């Protein structure tokens, strides 16, 4: 073979090998790129980038696609120390979390709730503000009440007798209690050997003393709620409602036909015309008077009540626009707290409601002397129709029940705290509580209701009973 032919053959072979190598390299790069693209598509199938939807089949778009689908080993992350860290090939990729609108709204509401809680004024500061309000609220100790009205002295003495265990059970229930004392040591206080001071012949409570089995149910519920640290709402449902039912809904009486009854009021609010906007509070129960269940109610009274309603804010004959209390007279307010919760907070909540009730009563008194309930001279009006001398209320903390009293001093309200009534931790304590509530029911029926009724009837020019 000639030397020229040999040189041509070598040159041709070199070009062929070079082209083959180049083609192999390009094929490898394309395959690697496609593999990486497929892997990235698998990793990000939940949140595909928008470039996938706009991808075209031309070379420029393919280059754009390869640019977005970088190999995992080329992704650089920040280490906790601040330096770069290269992601390992076998490390699980993290899909960027996308926050939904619902989760965003939850976060915003949670933030708002935190802000509200952090900005909430403490009970101590609220009491301080109300103390300096010309129409506000003072809190004082009941033991320091120097010029106590005689009616209140009698009421407190009678309740103290119940606290001492005297006259808390009707003689009609004596047989059942003696039997309970023989079988249950928690009723030993009712055994014949202990005397009979706990019995009463008061006809108003005859047949209204709860049976021992009902009392034991209430005590068991109180123990359960205390031991298991139940929330306040469950205490109301399992314990306090049982006690109130024993006192105001005795067996043998038709439901909702009695003059004095109770209801839960946790969603009721004081109307702004009667309360302080800086101290908006709720309470748990209201003892109320149902005028329609008063057999002596006349058509003249109904006309007087309607006249007063039309003159009052929002045409509501009450200091709360809570619909179940419409046309009913709030006689006693009860605020509850679970064990360990701030007692001052409960007293403040009750005090704000009592402050609103006194403001409402002032308007009723002022309304009868003038056609304009707001322009009436309250001083001259009080000469013929007077405000009550005091209003009792109840604050409950866990198993312990207390009575507080509010009085009016000019345009201000004073809350006098507090007198222990009894505890649901023992059977005798439950009878003390029930008997005290029955006593306050009689006060609402015989003292408070005639007082409010006279305010309304005087407004229509009717003779005051």
CSV table of N, CA and C in Angstrom, one decimal, residues 9 26 55 57 83 109 164 184 215 253-254 258 281 295 320 337 348 361-362 371 417:
chain,number,residue,atom,x,y,z
A,9,UNK,N,-6.1,6.8,5.2
A,9,UNK,CA,-6.9,5.8,6.1
A,9,UNK,C,-6.9,6.2,7.5
A,26,UNK,N,-22.9,13.4,23.8
A,26,UNK,CA,-24.1,14.1,23.7
A,26,UNK,C,-25.3,13.2,24.1
A,55,UNK,N,-44.5,24.7,28.7
A,55,UNK,CA,-43.3,24.1,28.0
A,55,UNK,C,-43.6,23.9,26.5
A,57,UNK,N,-41.8,22.6,22.6
A,57,UNK,CA,-41.0,21.5,22.1
A,57,UNK,C,-39.7,22.0,21.3
A,83,UNK,N,-23.2,28.3,57.1
A,83,UNK,CA,-22.4,28.0,55.9
A,83,UNK,C,-23.2,27.1,54.9
A,109,UNK,N,-56.7,34.6,63.0
A,109,UNK,CA,-57.7,34.6,64.2
A,109,UNK,C,-56.9,34.3,65.5
A,164,UNK,N,-75.5,27.1,110.3
A,164,UNK,CA,-75.2,26.4,111.5
A,164,UNK,C,-76.0,25.0,111.6
A,184,UNK,N,-75.9,5.4,105.8
A,184,UNK,CA,-74.8,6.2,105.2
A,184,UNK,C,-74.2,7.1,106.2
A,215,UNK,N,-79.6,14.2,96.9
A,215,UNK,CA,-78.5,14.9,97.5
A,215,UNK,C,-77.2,14.1,97.3
A,253,UNK,N,-94.6,19.9,91.4
A,253,UNK,CA,-95.0,21.2,90.8
A,253,UNK,C,-94.7,21.1,89.3
A,254,UNK,N,-95.7,21.6,88.5
A,254,UNK,CA,-95.6,21.6,87.1
A,254,UNK,C,-94.4,22.6,86.6
A,258,UNK,N,-94.4,28.0,88.1
A,258,UNK,CA,-94.1,28.6,89.3
A,258,UNK,C,-93.8,30.1,89.1
A,281,UNK,N,-69.5,41.9,80.9
A,281,UNK,CA,-69.3,40.6,81.6
A,281,UNK,C,-70.5,39.8,81.4
A,295,UNK,N,-101.2,35.1,90.0
A,295,UNK,CA,-102.6,35.0,89.8
A,295,UNK,C,-103.3,36.4,90.1
A,320,UNK,N,-81.1,43.6,80.2
A,320,UNK,CA,-80.5,42.7,79.3
A,320,UNK,C,-81.5,42.4,78.2
A,337,UNK,N,-67.5,29.8,89.4
A,337,UNK,CA,-66.1,29.6,89.0
A,337,UNK,C,-65.7,28.2,89.4
A,348,UNK,N,-66.5,40.4,90.4
A,348,UNK,CA,-66.5,41.6,89.4
A,348,UNK,C,-67.6,41.3,88.4
A,361,UNK,N,-83.4,49.8,87.7
A,361,UNK,CA,-84.4,50.1,88.7
A,361,UNK,C,-84.5,51.6,88.9
A,362,UNK,N,-83.4,52.3,88.9
A,362,UNK,CA,-83.4,53.8,89.0
A,362,UNK,C,-84.3,54.4,87.9
A,371,UNK,N,-93.6,61.7,81.9
A,371,UNK,CA,-93.8,60.9,80.7
A,371,UNK,C,-92.5,60.5,80.0
A,417,UNK,N,-69.1,41.9,100.2
A,417,UNK,CA,-68.7,40.5,100.1
A,417,UNK,C,-68.2,40.0,101.5
